[in-house]
Amino acid sequence: MCGIVGYIGDRNSQTILLDGLKKLEYRGYDSAGVAVFTSNGLEVKKAKGRLAVLESRLQEDPLNGSVGIGHTRWATHGKPSDVNSHPHTDNAMKFSVVHNGIIENYLSLKEELIGKGHRFVSETDTEVISHLIAELYDGDIVRTVQKAVQRLRGAYALGVITEYEPDKLVAVRQASPLIIGVGQGENFIGSDIPAVLAYTRDIYILNDGEMAVLTRDDVELMTLEGDIISRELFYVDWDIATAEKGGYDHFMLKEIHEQPKAYRDTMGSRINADGSKILLDEIRMTEDQIRSIRNIHVVACGTAYHAGLVGKSVIERLARVAVEADVASEYRYRSPIITKDTLVVVVSQSGETADTLAALREAKRQGARVLAITNVVGSSVAREADDVIITWAGPEIAVASTKAYTSQLIAFYLFGLYLAEVLGTIEAEDLRKTIAALQELPEQVENILQQSAKMESFAKQIAAHNSLFFIGRGLDFAIAQEGSLKLKEISYIHSEAYAAGELKHGTLALIEEGVPVIALATQEELLEKTLSNIKEVKARGAYVIGVGLEGNEELSEFVDAAIYLPRTLSLLTPALSVIPLQLLAYYTSLARGNDVDKPRNLAKSVTVE
């Protein structure tokens, strides 16, 4: 979710680059930089922190030139720092690159380039691209970029300039968004439309496997093989606020729809090419240390805690290690039994959650090894943990977490499989089967998102009620808790989640005529029992919306309305079943006239106890 801006024309590029980067601040970032052709050649200025830091440096020492590229970085490889900021260059400062995405094979490319005499100064995957282009340059930057990207594996949107051909700006898209702005005597690139709206509303939207060559007076679109593409310009009639949300009405809805990409990015290079092995190179635990783990504590707050409940089941089922899940604010005060053989897994979207940080520090004080699952490279949690799994969800703007939560689920699946592989608790064929099912999840989520209209119609019925219940068994109960939280935090409807088997133990007293009940029934081994529980609430007058898997259409016989999900392994259903619940919460909040992105009394990151 970094921000790319590029300009070629006759105006001062520094001003335009900074302005474009400011328009992309909503995407989130931890550092920023620009590269500009000046009378002294290619010059780069970059800085950790807010754009104001970079702007201050440029005011003191401006870069005067009419061609340049700029970038706001959300760290994935290497902590936030001046040197890790983009743009990156080769050693001779003749080529400069900005990049969004992840280069999965950067380590092998880096080793190859070091062997040819290239010196690397950053910890990033992106720097490899600038050195690779310099190594391959044959006098034609377009042909060279085409050759370079053939060597790259992963996701990338690129902006490339070279001092050897200062009249060109080359842009490439592969699985990461990039647009081209067309002006009069000037042209632009951006990772999002808001970056260029102040200057033009005529846009080309690049597709995967396409590139653009920009000069002051022309834009040429082509495939990565060099075949010319003819395409009509898209005229943008949105305002800036709408453009920032990618055409969606709210950031929350945009982030719900970004989940297939977040799934793919979080899996990324962590699955080997033939889908037979999990690669968690960022975990420094040796196999002997993993085998010495006797118990695991998962510690988190709110939505991250709900991800931890799924993680508990995943690890126990796959790796056969005992797991406890704790709310971070309670963890220290129950005097948890921690030994040197305890692994503590802390989960925090921001990496700055105060209670989670306090739990991490207490666990380390008592001698435990700590693994962090977080969305922010360089955060306090990431720095202080012994091992880190970064969830590459990109920044979340909406207070109610969606893609950060589901990316945490993916991280737990990867970690659970990794442990099982090391501990020998999973057969090779079962591992391959589970990995294959994991890789199908992004497309399955896309299919669920196509049912949005159904969720909207259900939401209109729910919105009139002041109380609502979620029920489920096993992993469905964990998702019921997250669905209930999502609904109450943005719709303000009183909502409770119950283990369906507990209904007879008091909670049935709350069911009365017409009260909505969301019943999750995706765990096939528990389906018969769940259907029995649904009958119990129906018999007492509840209006029941069921969530089940395709092929289990008998669910419709027991509920008033049903949502069917693509079939997957029972263990993986949480990554699908939560999607309709997110949409249900969103549309219910909308129907009640609430501020979806900024619910009352809540903050995005809780940094005080």
CSV table of N, CA, C and O in Angstrom, one decimal, residues 315-382:
chain,number,residue,atom,x,y,z
A,315,ILE,N,-3.3,-24.3,15.3
A,315,ILE,CA,-2.0,-24.9,15.8
A,315,ILE,C,-2.2,-26.2,16.5
A,315,ILE,O,-1.5,-27.2,16.3
A,316,GLU,N,-3.3,-26.3,17.3
A,316,GLU,CA,-3.5,-27.5,18.1
A,316,GLU,C,-3.9,-28.7,17.1
A,316,GLU,O,-3.4,-29.8,17.3
A,317,ARG,N,-4.7,-28.4,16.1
A,317,ARG,CA,-5.1,-29.4,15.2
A,317,ARG,C,-3.9,-29.9,14.3
A,317,ARG,O,-3.7,-31.1,14.0
A,318,LEU,N,-3.1,-28.9,13.8
A,318,LEU,CA,-2.0,-29.2,12.9
A,318,LEU,C,-0.8,-29.7,13.6
A,318,LEU,O,-0.2,-30.7,13.2
A,319,ALA,N,-0.4,-29.0,14.6
A,319,ALA,CA,0.9,-29.3,15.3
A,319,ALA,C,0.8,-30.1,16.5
A,319,ALA,O,1.9,-30.6,17.1
A,320,ARG,N,-0.4,-30.2,17.1
A,320,ARG,CA,-0.6,-31.0,18.3
A,320,ARG,C,0.2,-30.5,19.5
A,320,ARG,O,0.8,-31.2,20.3
A,321,VAL,N,0.3,-29.1,19.6
A,321,VAL,CA,0.9,-28.5,20.7
A,321,VAL,C,-0.2,-27.7,21.5
A,321,VAL,O,-1.1,-27.1,20.8
A,322,ALA,N,-0.2,-27.8,22.8
A,322,ALA,CA,-1.3,-27.2,23.6
A,322,ALA,C,-1.2,-25.6,23.5
A,322,ALA,O,-0.1,-25.1,23.7
A,323,VAL,N,-2.3,-25.0,23.2
A,323,VAL,CA,-2.3,-23.6,23.1
A,323,VAL,C,-3.4,-22.9,24.0
A,323,VAL,O,-4.5,-23.4,24.1
A,324,GLU,N,-3.0,-21.8,24.6
A,324,GLU,CA,-4.0,-21.0,25.4
A,324,GLU,C,-4.1,-19.7,24.6
A,324,GLU,O,-3.1,-19.1,24.1
A,325,ALA,N,-5.3,-19.2,24.6
A,325,ALA,CA,-5.5,-17.8,24.0
A,325,ALA,C,-6.0,-16.9,25.1
A,325,ALA,O,-6.9,-17.2,25.9
A,326,ASP,N,-5.3,-15.8,25.2
A,326,ASP,CA,-5.6,-14.8,26.3
A,326,ASP,C,-5.8,-13.4,25.8
A,326,ASP,O,-5.2,-13.0,24.8
A,327,VAL,N,-6.7,-12.7,26.4
A,327,VAL,CA,-6.9,-11.3,26.2
A,327,VAL,C,-5.7,-10.6,26.9
A,327,VAL,O,-5.4,-10.8,28.0
A,328,ALA,N,-5.0,-9.8,26.1
A,328,ALA,CA,-3.8,-9.2,26.6
A,328,ALA,C,-3.9,-8.4,27.9
A,328,ALA,O,-3.1,-8.4,28.7
A,329,SER,N,-5.1,-7.7,28.0
A,329,SER,CA,-5.3,-6.8,29.2
A,329,SER,C,-5.4,-7.7,30.5
A,329,SER,O,-5.3,-7.1,31.6
A,330,GLU,N,-5.7,-9.0,30.3
A,330,GLU,CA,-5.8,-9.9,31.5
A,330,GLU,C,-4.6,-10.7,31.7
A,330,GLU,O,-4.4,-11.3,32.8
A,331,TYR,N,-3.8,-10.9,30.7
A,331,TYR,CA,-2.7,-11.9,30.7
A,331,TYR,C,-1.8,-11.8,31.9
A,331,TYR,O,-1.5,-12.7,32.6
A,332,ARG,N,-1.3,-10.6,32.1
A,332,ARG,CA,-0.3,-10.4,33.2
A,332,ARG,C,-0.9,-10.6,34.6
A,332,ARG,O,-0.2,-11.0,35.5
A,333,TYR,N,-2.2,-10.4,34.7
A,333,TYR,CA,-2.8,-10.4,36.0
A,333,TYR,C,-3.3,-11.7,36.5
A,333,TYR,O,-3.8,-11.9,37.6
A,334,ARG,N,-3.2,-12.7,35.6
A,334,ARG,CA,-3.6,-14.1,36.0
A,334,ARG,C,-2.4,-15.0,36.4
A,334,ARG,O,-2.6,-16.2,36.6
A,335,SER,N,-1.3,-14.3,36.4
A,335,SER,CA,0.0,-15.1,36.8
A,335,SER,C,0.1,-16.3,35.9
A,335,SER,O,0.2,-17.4,36.3
A,336,PRO,N,0.3,-16.1,34.6
A,336,PRO,CA,0.4,-17.2,33.6
A,336,PRO,C,1.6,-18.0,33.9
A,336,PRO,O,2.6,-17.5,34.3
A,337,ILE,N,1.5,-19.3,33.7
A,337,ILE,CA,2.6,-20.3,33.9
A,337,ILE,C,3.5,-20.2,32.6
A,337,ILE,O,3.1,-20.8,31.6
A,338,ILE,N,4.6,-19.6,32.7
A,338,ILE,CA,5.5,-19.4,31.6
A,338,ILE,C,6.8,-20.0,31.9
A,338,ILE,O,7.4,-19.8,33.0
A,339,THR,N,7.3,-20.8,31.0
A,339,THR,CA,8.7,-21.4,31.2
A,339,THR,C,9.5,-21.1,30.0
A,339,THR,O,9.0,-20.6,29.0
A,340,LYS,N,10.7,-21.6,30.0
A,340,LYS,CA,11.6,-21.4,28.9
A,340,LYS,C,11.2,-22.2,27.7
A,340,LYS,O,11.6,-21.9,26.5
A,341,ASP,N,10.2,-23.2,27.9
A,341,ASP,CA,9.7,-24.0,26.8
A,341,ASP,C,8.4,-23.4,26.3
A,341,ASP,O,7.7,-24.1,25.5
A,342,THR,N,8.0,-22.2,26.8
A,342,THR,CA,6.7,-21.6,26.3
A,342,THR,C,7.0,-20.7,25.2
A,342,THR,O,8.0,-19.8,25.3
A,343,LEU,N,6.2,-20.7,24.1
A,343,LEU,CA,6.3,-19.8,23.1
A,343,LEU,C,5.1,-18.9,23.2
A,343,LEU,O,3.9,-19.3,23.3
A,344,VAL,N,5.3,-17.6,23.3
A,344,VAL,CA,4.2,-16.6,23.4
A,344,VAL,C,4.1,-15.9,22.0
A,344,VAL,O,5.0,-15.4,21.5
A,345,VAL,N,2.9,-16.0,21.4
A,345,VAL,CA,2.6,-15.4,20.2
A,345,VAL,C,1.7,-14.2,20.4
A,345,VAL,O,0.6,-14.3,20.9
A,346,VAL,N,2.2,-13.0,20.1
A,346,VAL,CA,1.5,-11.8,20.3
A,346,VAL,C,1.0,-11.3,19.0
A,346,VAL,O,1.7,-11.3,18.0
A,347,VAL,N,-0.3,-10.8,18.9
A,347,VAL,CA,-0.9,-10.4,17.7
A,347,VAL,C,-1.4,-8.9,17.8
A,347,VAL,O,-2.1,-8.6,18.7
A,348,SER,N,-0.9,-8.1,16.9
A,348,SER,CA,-1.3,-6.7,16.9
A,348,SER,C,-1.2,-6.1,15.6
A,348,SER,O,-0.1,-6.1,14.9
A,349,GLN,N,-2.3,-5.5,15.1
A,349,GLN,CA,-2.3,-4.9,13.7
A,349,GLN,C,-1.3,-3.8,13.7
A,349,GLN,O,-0.4,-3.8,12.8
A,350,SER,N,-1.3,-2.9,14.6
A,350,SER,CA,-0.4,-1.7,14.6
A,350,SER,C,1.0,-2.0,15.2
A,350,SER,O,1.9,-1.3,14.8
A,351,GLY,N,1.1,-3.0,16.0
A,351,GLY,CA,2.3,-3.3,16.6
A,351,GLY,C,2.6,-2.4,17.8
A,351,GLY,O,3.7,-2.4,18.3
A,352,GLU,N,1.6,-1.6,18.2
A,352,GLU,CA,1.8,-0.6,19.2
A,352,GLU,C,0.8,-0.7,20.3
A,352,GLU,O,0.7,0.1,21.2
A,353,THR,N,-0.1,-1.8,20.3
A,353,THR,CA,-1.1,-1.9,21.3
A,353,THR,C,-0.5,-2.1,22.7
A,353,THR,O,0.2,-3.0,22.9
A,354,ALA,N,-0.9,-1.2,23.6
A,354,ALA,CA,-0.3,-1.1,24.9
A,354,ALA,C,-0.4,-2.4,25.7
A,354,ALA,O,0.7,-2.8,26.2
A,355,ASP,N,-1.5,-2.9,25.8
A,355,ASP,CA,-1.7,-4.2,26.6
A,355,ASP,C,-0.9,-5.3,26.0
A,355,ASP,O,-0.3,-6.1,26.7
A,356,THR,N,-0.9,-5.4,24.7
A,356,THR,CA,-0.1,-6.5,24.0
A,356,THR,C,1.4,-6.3,24.2
A,356,THR,O,2.1,-7.3,24.5
A,357,LEU,N,1.8,-5.1,24.1
A,357,LEU,CA,3.2,-4.8,24.4
A,357,LEU,C,3.6,-5.2,25.8
A,357,LEU,O,4.7,-5.8,26.1
A,358,ALA,N,2.7,-4.8,26.8
A,358,ALA,CA,3.0,-5.1,28.2
A,358,ALA,C,3.1,-6.7,28.4
A,358,ALA,O,4.0,-7.2,29.1
A,359,ALA,N,2.2,-7.4,27.7
A,359,ALA,CA,2.2,-8.9,27.8
A,359,ALA,C,3.5,-9.4,27.2
A,359,ALA,O,4.1,-10.4,27.7
A,360,LEU,N,3.9,-8.9,26.1
A,360,LEU,CA,5.2,-9.3,25.4
A,360,LEU,C,6.3,-9.1,26.4
A,360,LEU,O,7.2,-10.0,26.5
A,361,ARG,N,6.4,-8.0,27.0
A,361,ARG,CA,7.5,-7.7,27.9
A,361,ARG,C,7.5,-8.6,29.1
A,361,ARG,O,8.6,-9.0,29.6
A,362,GLU,N,6.3,-8.9,29.6
A,362,GLU,CA,6.3,-9.8,30.8
A,362,GLU,C,6.7,-11.2,30.4
A,362,GLU,O,7.4,-11.9,31.2
A,363,ALA,N,6.3,-11.6,29.2
A,363,ALA,CA,6.6,-13.0,28.8
A,363,ALA,C,8.2,-13.1,28.6
A,363,ALA,O,8.8,-14.1,29.0
A,364,LYS,N,8.8,-12.1,28.0
A,364,LYS,CA,10.2,-12.1,27.9
A,364,LYS,C,10.9,-12.0,29.2
A,364,LYS,O,12.0,-12.7,29.4
A,365,ARG,N,10.4,-11.2,30.2
A,365,ARG,CA,11.0,-11.2,31.5
A,365,ARG,C,11.0,-12.5,32.2
A,365,ARG,O,12.0,-12.8,32.9
A,366,GLN,N,10.0,-13.3,31.8
A,366,GLN,CA,9.9,-14.7,32.5
A,366,GLN,C,10.6,-15.7,31.6
A,366,GLN,O,10.6,-16.9,31.9
A,367,GLY,N,11.3,-15.3,30.5
A,367,GLY,CA,12.2,-16.2,29.8
A,367,GLY,C,11.5,-16.9,28.6
A,367,GLY,O,12.2,-17.8,28.0
A,368,ALA,N,10.3,-16.5,28.2
A,368,ALA,CA,9.7,-17.1,27.0
A,368,ALA,C,10.2,-16.5,25.8
A,368,ALA,O,10.7,-15.4,25.7
A,369,ARG,N,10.2,-17.3,24.7
A,369,ARG,CA,10.5,-16.8,23.4
A,369,ARG,C,9.2,-16.2,22.9
A,369,ARG,O,8.1,-16.7,23.1
A,370,VAL,N,9.3,-15.0,22.1
A,370,VAL,CA,8.1,-14.3,21.7
A,370,VAL,C,8.1,-14.2,20.1
A,370,VAL,O,9.1,-13.8,19.5
A,371,LEU,N,7.0,-14.6,19.5
A,371,LEU,CA,6.7,-14.5,18.1
A,371,LEU,C,5.6,-13.4,17.9
A,371,LEU,O,4.6,-13.5,18.6
A,372,ALA,N,5.9,-12.4,17.1
A,372,ALA,CA,4.9,-11.4,16.9
A,372,ALA,C,4.3,-11.6,15.5
A,372,ALA,O,4.9,-11.9,14.5
A,373,ILE,N,2.9,-11.4,15.4
A,373,ILE,CA,2.2,-11.3,14.2
A,373,ILE,C,1.7,-9.9,14.1
A,373,ILE,O,0.9,-9.5,14.9
A,374,THR,N,2.2,-9.1,13.2
A,374,THR,CA,1.8,-7.7,13.1
A,374,THR,C,1.9,-7.2,11.7
A,374,THR,O,2.5,-7.8,10.8
A,375,ASN,N,1.2,-6.1,11.4
A,375,ASN,CA,1.1,-5.5,10.1
A,375,ASN,C,2.1,-4.4,9.8
A,375,ASN,O,2.1,-3.8,8.7
A,376,VAL,N,2.9,-4.1,10.8
A,376,VAL,CA,3.8,-2.9,10.7
A,376,VAL,C,5.2,-3.3,11.0
A,376,VAL,O,5.6,-3.5,12.1
A,377,VAL,N,6.0,-3.3,10.0
A,377,VAL,CA,7.5,-3.5,10.1
A,377,VAL,C,8.0,-2.3,10.9
A,377,VAL,O,7.7,-1.1,10.7
A,378,GLY,N,8.9,-2.6,11.9
A,378,GLY,CA,9.5,-1.5,12.7
A,378,GLY,C,8.7,-1.1,13.8
A,378,GLY,O,9.1,-0.2,14.6
A,379,SER,N,7.5,-1.6,14.1
A,379,SER,CA,6.7,-1.3,15.2
A,379,SER,C,7.4,-1.8,16.5
A,379,SER,O,8.3,-2.6,16.4
A,380,SER,N,6.9,-1.4,17.6
A,380,SER,CA,7.5,-1.8,18.9
A,380,SER,C,7.4,-3.3,19.1
A,380,SER,O,8.3,-3.9,19.5
A,381,VAL,N,6.2,-3.9,18.7
A,381,VAL,CA,6.1,-5.3,18.9
A,381,VAL,C,7.0,-6.0,17.9
A,381,VAL,O,7.7,-7.0,18.4
A,382,ALA,N,7.2,-5.5,16.7
A,382,ALA,CA,8.1,-6.2,15.8
A,382,ALA,C,9.6,-6.1,16.3
A,382,ALA,O,10.4,-7.0,16.1
